[in-house]
Amino acid sequence: MLTAEQYLESLRRIKYRAYLFGEQLENVADHPMVRPSINAVAKTYELAGDPRYEKLMTAESNLSGKKINRFTHLHQSAGDLIDKVKMQRLVGQKTAACFQRCVGLDAFNAVDSVTYEMDRELGTGYHVRFRNFLQRVQNEDLVVDGAMTDPKGDRSLRPSRQADPDLFLRVSEKRKDGIIIRGAKAHQTGALSSHEILVMPTLAMGPEDEDYSVCFATPADTAGIIYVYGRQSCDTRKLEEGTIDVGNCRYGGHECLVIFEDVFIPWERVFMCGEHQYTAALVERFAGYHRQSYGGCKVGVGDVLIGAAAQAAEYNGISNASHIKDKIIEMIHLNETLYSCGIACSSQGCATASGTYLIDLLLANVCKQNVTRFPYEISRLAEDIAGGLMVTMPSEQDFRHPEIGPYLEKYLQGAEGVPTEHRLRMLRLIENLTLGAAAVGYRTESMHGAGSPQAQRIMIRRQGGLDQKKKLARVIAGIEEDRE
Ligand code: SF4
Ligand code: FE
């Protein structure tokens, strides 16, 4: 396994073609806008090397028998699925940001079981190729961007019906030695923290969408791949001096639009090419795993937000007010409900044919559906407790100013004995999580990450067993005999 420092060094060797503010980035890993998100991924290495967290952060590989980072592991039991959620809560607590590495983990597990089933039923040879790739990922302790979401153009039209055929990522040419890819992946979490990209189809494809039924892996700096860095609220605070106004001093997350401009993929890196009938399972399983993930990562970040709200109340001298206590209780209740969903869908997980464990899909979708709501209420309560100063407070530069600073020190102080700077830092952290750069990873990502709410409702309807429920009712109402 790599150390955090070795991980950073390995990223510096990757020649990404990346753009931010209209300029191509020279040294991605050390850019002040990007670096906080790389620090968050580096934490997954640091914690794996820490004896206190080793048990949660590492696993024994079923491929090599070696100790590996759990972020590269194929889940071998329901216990592994539970440990994954616990690990994500831990890393969320330590970073208060999106630590990005789960998309690759969720992609590995989904591609593993689907390629196995494809090979068994169609006689293709994808599974061995995929496992060879994964073994390298495990041995070299790599970060992989699991890339699913296409730009999608006109949402009412199938991929092959779009006016521009590239609005869904596709195979534009098949050659003897490999395939050529055109298209893009949107909202790519951690794209510039990753060594490799593992591309999957974005939705269930039909026979007319064969060219769009493609899954492959490629190094992040393959010729023809272009990254455009996504903006976040208050992101340029990362370029300012000082550590108060950013709210989170070290960590962050990022997303990119990743463009594939005629990218060549050799056959040994292709894990699906035209088998449209397996796209539904791949999308469903990846989405299911990532919806489970949110019952861990968002809960860990929620722990920090609840702590910040409670701490801000103390700094304001109101921690004993009964309404404050009640709001904190409500925040904990909501956060632990999300965790319960993450643990529940894991504990009900079952082995797939490849031996890799899959979560209970219904419960994973219920988990994510709650995540589209509860972090909003937790954020609302945190803002309520924080008070208006969170959004009207002057800058760190004013606080440090020789003439103005002492006034701010005097007039922005809270409870006696609490340094004013501590109060300001806590409010900036709450701002960061609810409205600032980290709100991408906590608030809006809670809505849209791992699929927007309607996507979960479709799955809940599909998995909800409504026919069985109607039958139960008919038996109880005396319309039908209970024959089971
Ligand atoms: Fe991991 Fe959560 Fe970020 Fe997804 S949103 S990559 S689950 S930390
Ligand atoms: Fe996400």
Tab-separated table of N, CA, C and O in Angstrom, residues 198-261:
chain	number	residue	atom	x	y	z
A	198	LEU	N	-12.548	4.462	-14.878
A	198	LEU	CA	-13.312	3.264	-15.231
A	198	LEU	C	-14.682	3.746	-15.713
A	198	LEU	O	-15.501	4.227	-14.923
A	199	VAL	N	-14.893	3.651	-17.018
A	199	VAL	CA	-16.105	4.202	-17.648
A	199	VAL	C	-17.193	3.139	-17.742
A	199	VAL	O	-16.913	1.988	-18.119
A	200	MET	N	-18.414	3.534	-17.384
A	200	MET	CA	-19.577	2.640	-17.473
A	200	MET	C	-20.691	3.354	-18.237
A	200	MET	O	-20.699	4.585	-18.303
A	201	PRO	N	-21.657	2.605	-18.788
A	201	PRO	CA	-22.791	3.267	-19.446
A	201	PRO	C	-23.640	4.008	-18.427
A	201	PRO	O	-23.671	3.640	-17.255
A	202	THR	N	-24.347	5.030	-18.883
A	202	THR	CA	-25.065	5.908	-17.948
A	202	THR	C	-26.484	5.447	-17.656
A	202	THR	O	-27.061	5.838	-16.652
A	203	LEU	N	-27.079	4.635	-18.546
A	203	LEU	CA	-28.433	4.130	-18.285
A	203	LEU	C	-28.635	2.802	-19.008
A	203	LEU	O	-27.762	2.367	-19.771
A	204	ALA	N	-29.784	2.188	-18.746
A	204	ALA	CA	-30.088	0.903	-19.387
A	204	ALA	C	-30.284	1.147	-20.883
A	204	ALA	O	-31.110	1.964	-21.275
A	205	MET	N	-29.517	0.466	-21.711
A	205	MET	CA	-29.547	0.684	-23.155
A	205	MET	C	-30.398	-0.389	-23.842
A	205	MET	O	-30.498	-1.514	-23.358
A	206	GLY	N	-30.957	-0.010	-25.004
A	206	GLY	CA	-31.690	-0.968	-25.826
A	206	GLY	C	-30.833	-1.400	-27.004
A	206	GLY	O	-29.704	-0.915	-27.170
A	207	PRO	N	-31.364	-2.307	-27.867
A	207	PRO	CA	-30.581	-2.819	-29.009
A	207	PRO	C	-30.109	-1.701	-29.950
A	207	PRO	O	-29.043	-1.797	-30.549
A	208	GLU	N	-30.907	-0.604	-30.042
A	208	GLU	CA	-30.512	0.496	-30.939
A	208	GLU	C	-29.366	1.321	-30.357
A	208	GLU	O	-28.788	2.163	-31.042
A	209	ASP	N	-29.024	1.068	-29.079
A	209	ASP	CA	-27.989	1.865	-28.410
A	209	ASP	C	-26.724	1.040	-28.139
A	209	ASP	O	-26.007	1.294	-27.166
A	210	GLU	N	-26.481	0.057	-28.997
A	210	GLU	CA	-25.314	-0.825	-28.776
A	210	GLU	C	-24.001	-0.067	-28.660
A	210	GLU	O	-23.150	-0.398	-27.847
A	211	ASP	N	-23.836	0.958	-29.502
A	211	ASP	CA	-22.577	1.712	-29.481
A	211	ASP	C	-22.351	2.416	-28.149
A	211	ASP	O	-21.243	2.824	-27.827
A	212	TYR	N	-23.447	2.601	-27.428
A	212	TYR	CA	-23.374	3.315	-26.151
A	212	TYR	C	-23.217	2.344	-24.974
A	212	TYR	O	-23.105	2.772	-23.835
A	213	SER	N	-23.266	1.041	-25.276
A	213	SER	CA	-23.167	0.020	-24.226
A	213	SER	C	-21.700	-0.365	-24.088
A	213	SER	O	-21.259	-1.386	-24.613
A	214	VAL	N	-20.952	0.484	-23.384
A	214	VAL	CA	-19.509	0.269	-23.342
A	214	VAL	C	-18.958	0.508	-21.937
A	214	VAL	O	-19.433	1.391	-21.218
A	215	CYS	N	-17.998	-0.337	-21.555
A	215	CYS	CA	-17.352	-0.225	-20.250
A	215	CYS	C	-15.868	-0.506	-20.462
A	215	CYS	O	-15.511	-1.472	-21.142
A	216	PHE	N	-15.021	0.357	-19.919
A	216	PHE	CA	-13.574	0.183	-20.099
A	216	PHE	C	-12.817	0.972	-19.038
A	216	PHE	O	-13.401	1.824	-18.357
A	217	ALA	N	-11.522	0.686	-18.944
A	217	ALA	CA	-10.658	1.460	-18.044
A	217	ALA	C	-9.489	2.005	-18.845
A	217	ALA	O	-9.007	1.358	-19.785
A	218	THR	N	-9.047	3.204	-18.459
A	218	THR	CA	-7.917	3.814	-19.171
A	218	THR	C	-7.160	4.745	-18.232
A	218	THR	O	-7.770	5.340	-17.327
A	219	PRO	N	-5.849	4.883	-18.405
A	219	PRO	CA	-5.092	5.821	-17.561
A	219	PRO	C	-5.630	7.242	-17.708
A	219	PRO	O	-6.089	7.637	-18.792
A	220	ALA	N	-5.553	8.017	-16.620
A	220	ALA	CA	-6.169	9.348	-16.591
A	220	ALA	C	-5.544	10.307	-17.596
A	220	ALA	O	-6.186	11.276	-17.988
A	221	ASP	N	-4.318	10.042	-18.006
A	221	ASP	CA	-3.691	10.968	-18.965
A	221	ASP	C	-3.586	10.370	-20.369
A	221	ASP	O	-2.719	10.736	-21.155
A	222	THR	N	-4.504	9.486	-20.717
A	222	THR	CA	-4.557	8.938	-22.079
A	222	THR	C	-4.797	10.079	-23.081
A	222	THR	O	-5.591	10.991	-22.796
A	223	ALA	N	-4.129	10.003	-24.227
A	223	ALA	CA	-4.278	11.049	-25.249
A	223	ALA	C	-5.740	11.216	-25.635
A	223	ALA	O	-6.441	10.217	-25.877
A	224	GLY	N	-6.220	12.463	-25.678
A	224	GLY	CA	-7.598	12.746	-26.083
A	224	GLY	C	-8.529	12.995	-24.912
A	224	GLY	O	-9.673	13.397	-25.116
A	225	ILE	N	-8.057	12.786	-23.671
A	225	ILE	CA	-8.925	13.063	-22.510
A	225	ILE	C	-8.641	14.481	-22.007
A	225	ILE	O	-7.493	14.836	-21.743
A	226	ILE	N	-9.716	15.272	-21.886
A	226	ILE	CA	-9.605	16.668	-21.458
A	226	ILE	C	-10.470	16.858	-20.203
A	226	ILE	O	-11.628	16.419	-20.175
A	227	TYR	N	-9.913	17.525	-19.194
A	227	TYR	CA	-10.634	17.792	-17.951
A	227	TYR	C	-10.937	19.281	-17.840
A	227	TYR	O	-10.042	20.107	-18.035
A	228	VAL	N	-12.188	19.602	-17.524
A	228	VAL	CA	-12.528	20.997	-17.245
A	228	VAL	C	-13.047	21.041	-15.809
A	228	VAL	O	-14.060	20.413	-15.482
A	229	TYR	N	-12.333	21.773	-14.984
A	229	TYR	CA	-12.575	21.792	-13.534
A	229	TYR	C	-13.871	22.533	-13.193
A	229	TYR	O	-14.117	23.634	-13.693
A	230	GLY	N	-14.701	21.943	-12.351
A	230	GLY	CA	-15.987	22.547	-11.983
A	230	GLY	C	-15.845	23.601	-10.896
A	230	GLY	O	-15.054	23.442	-9.977
A	231	ARG	N	-16.635	24.666	-11.002
A	231	ARG	CA	-16.617	25.705	-9.975
A	231	ARG	C	-17.448	25.284	-8.771
A	231	ARG	O	-18.396	24.509	-8.890
A	232	GLN	N	-17.092	25.843	-7.635
A	232	GLN	CA	-17.876	25.627	-6.420
A	232	GLN	C	-18.124	26.980	-5.776
A	232	GLN	O	-17.334	27.909	-5.980
A	233	SER	N	-19.182	27.061	-5.006
A	233	SER	CA	-19.468	28.302	-4.284
A	233	SER	C	-18.259	28.680	-3.418
A	233	SER	O	-17.698	27.821	-2.720
A	234	CYS	N	-17.863	29.935	-3.462
A	234	CYS	CA	-16.758	30.452	-2.615
A	234	CYS	C	-15.411	29.788	-2.909
A	234	CYS	O	-14.510	29.816	-2.068
A	235	ASP	N	-15.260	29.178	-4.100
A	235	ASP	CA	-14.039	28.393	-4.340
A	235	ASP	C	-12.757	29.224	-4.332
A	235	ASP	O	-11.703	28.737	-3.923
A	236	THR	N	-12.837	30.511	-4.749
A	236	THR	CA	-11.591	31.294	-4.809
A	236	THR	C	-11.064	31.674	-3.422
A	236	THR	O	-9.962	32.193	-3.317
A	237	ARG	N	-11.838	31.380	-2.397
A	237	ARG	CA	-11.284	31.581	-1.048
A	237	ARG	C	-10.061	30.683	-0.843
A	237	ARG	O	-9.203	30.969	-0.027
A	238	LYS	N	-10.015	29.578	-1.610
A	238	LYS	CA	-8.854	28.685	-1.501
A	238	LYS	C	-7.586	29.356	-2.017
A	238	LYS	O	-6.484	28.902	-1.739
A	239	LEU	N	-7.755	30.413	-2.815
A	239	LEU	CA	-6.592	31.122	-3.364
A	239	LEU	C	-6.144	32.258	-2.442
A	239	LEU	O	-5.088	32.847	-2.658
A	240	GLU	N	-6.949	32.557	-1.427
A	240	GLU	CA	-6.604	33.659	-0.527
A	240	GLU	C	-5.609	33.189	0.528
A	240	GLU	O	-5.496	32.004	0.800
A	241	GLU	N	-4.943	34.153	1.112
A	241	GLU	CA	-4.080	33.813	2.245
A	241	GLU	C	-4.954	33.585	3.471
A	241	GLU	O	-6.056	34.086	3.550
A	242	GLY	N	-4.408	32.867	4.453
A	242	GLY	CA	-5.152	32.665	5.690
A	242	GLY	C	-5.930	31.369	5.666
A	242	GLY	O	-6.077	30.724	4.626
A	243	THR	N	-6.435	30.975	6.838
A	243	THR	CA	-7.123	29.683	6.938
A	243	THR	C	-8.512	29.809	7.560
A	243	THR	O	-9.185	28.808	7.758
A	244	ILE	N	-8.955	31.045	7.865
A	244	ILE	CA	-10.279	31.171	8.505
A	244	ILE	C	-11.389	31.107	7.455
A	244	ILE	O	-12.323	30.321	7.565
A	245	ASP	N	-11.291	31.936	6.417
A	245	ASP	CA	-12.431	32.114	5.508
A	245	ASP	C	-12.745	30.887	4.652
A	245	ASP	O	-13.869	30.734	4.173
A	246	VAL	N	-11.778	30.003	4.449
A	246	VAL	CA	-12.083	28.781	3.687
A	246	VAL	C	-12.978	27.839	4.481
A	246	VAL	O	-13.634	26.979	3.914
A	247	GLY	N	-13.002	27.997	5.798
A	247	GLY	CA	-13.866	27.158	6.635
A	247	GLY	C	-13.246	25.815	6.946
A	247	GLY	O	-13.090	25.430	8.099
A	248	ASN	N	-12.888	25.076	5.914
A	248	ASN	CA	-12.196	23.788	6.091
A	248	ASN	C	-10.734	24.037	5.689
A	248	ASN	O	-10.437	24.304	4.525
A	249	CYS	N	-9.841	23.964	6.666
A	249	CYS	CA	-8.456	24.411	6.440
A	249	CYS	C	-7.674	23.534	5.471
A	249	CYS	O	-6.705	23.993	4.869
A	250	ARG	N	-8.020	22.262	5.359
A	250	ARG	CA	-7.161	21.340	4.605
A	250	ARG	C	-7.863	20.597	3.471
A	250	ARG	O	-7.234	20.238	2.489
A	251	TYR	N	-9.143	20.315	3.640
A	251	TYR	CA	-9.784	19.338	2.746
A	251	TYR	C	-10.902	19.941	1.888
A	251	TYR	O	-11.491	20.950	2.249
A	252	GLY	N	-11.184	19.259	0.789
A	252	GLY	CA	-12.272	19.653	-0.098
A	252	GLY	C	-12.580	18.504	-1.043
A	252	GLY	O	-12.091	17.382	-0.861
A	253	GLY	N	-13.390	18.782	-2.036
A	253	GLY	CA	-13.668	17.791	-3.078
A	253	GLY	C	-13.714	18.517	-4.403
A	253	GLY	O	-13.666	19.749	-4.437
A	254	HIS	N	-13.789	17.789	-5.506
A	254	HIS	CA	-13.938	18.473	-6.785
A	254	HIS	C	-14.616	17.567	-7.800
A	254	HIS	O	-14.639	16.345	-7.649
A	255	GLU	N	-15.181	18.224	-8.808
A	255	GLU	CA	-15.786	17.517	-9.938
A	255	GLU	C	-15.268	18.134	-11.228
A	255	GLU	O	-14.909	19.308	-11.239
A	256	CYS	N	-15.234	17.338	-12.284
A	256	CYS	CA	-14.798	17.830	-13.596
A	256	CYS	C	-15.776	17.355	-14.677
A	256	CYS	O	-16.408	16.305	-14.519
A	257	LEU	N	-15.819	18.107	-15.756
A	257	LEU	CA	-16.379	17.592	-17.000
A	257	LEU	C	-15.208	16.918	-17.711
A	257	LEU	O	-14.169	17.553	-17.922
A	258	VAL	N	-15.357	15.636	-18.024
A	258	VAL	CA	-14.258	14.898	-18.659
A	258	VAL	C	-14.665	14.596	-20.107
A	258	VAL	O	-15.671	13.924	-20.350
A	259	ILE	N	-13.882	15.102	-21.027
A	259	ILE	CA	-14.204	14.976	-22.455
A	259	ILE	C	-13.310	13.914	-23.090
A	259	ILE	O	-12.092	13.903	-22.837
A	260	PHE	N	-13.918	13.031	-23.868
A	260	PHE	CA	-13.167	11.976	-24.573
A	260	PHE	C	-13.185	12.306	-26.063
A	260	PHE	O	-14.209	12.147	-26.727
A	261	GLU	N	-12.076	12.776	-26.559
A	261	GLU	CA	-11.981	13.213	-27.950
A	261	GLU	C	-11.211	12.141	-28.723
A	261	GLU	O	-9.983	12.160	-28.767
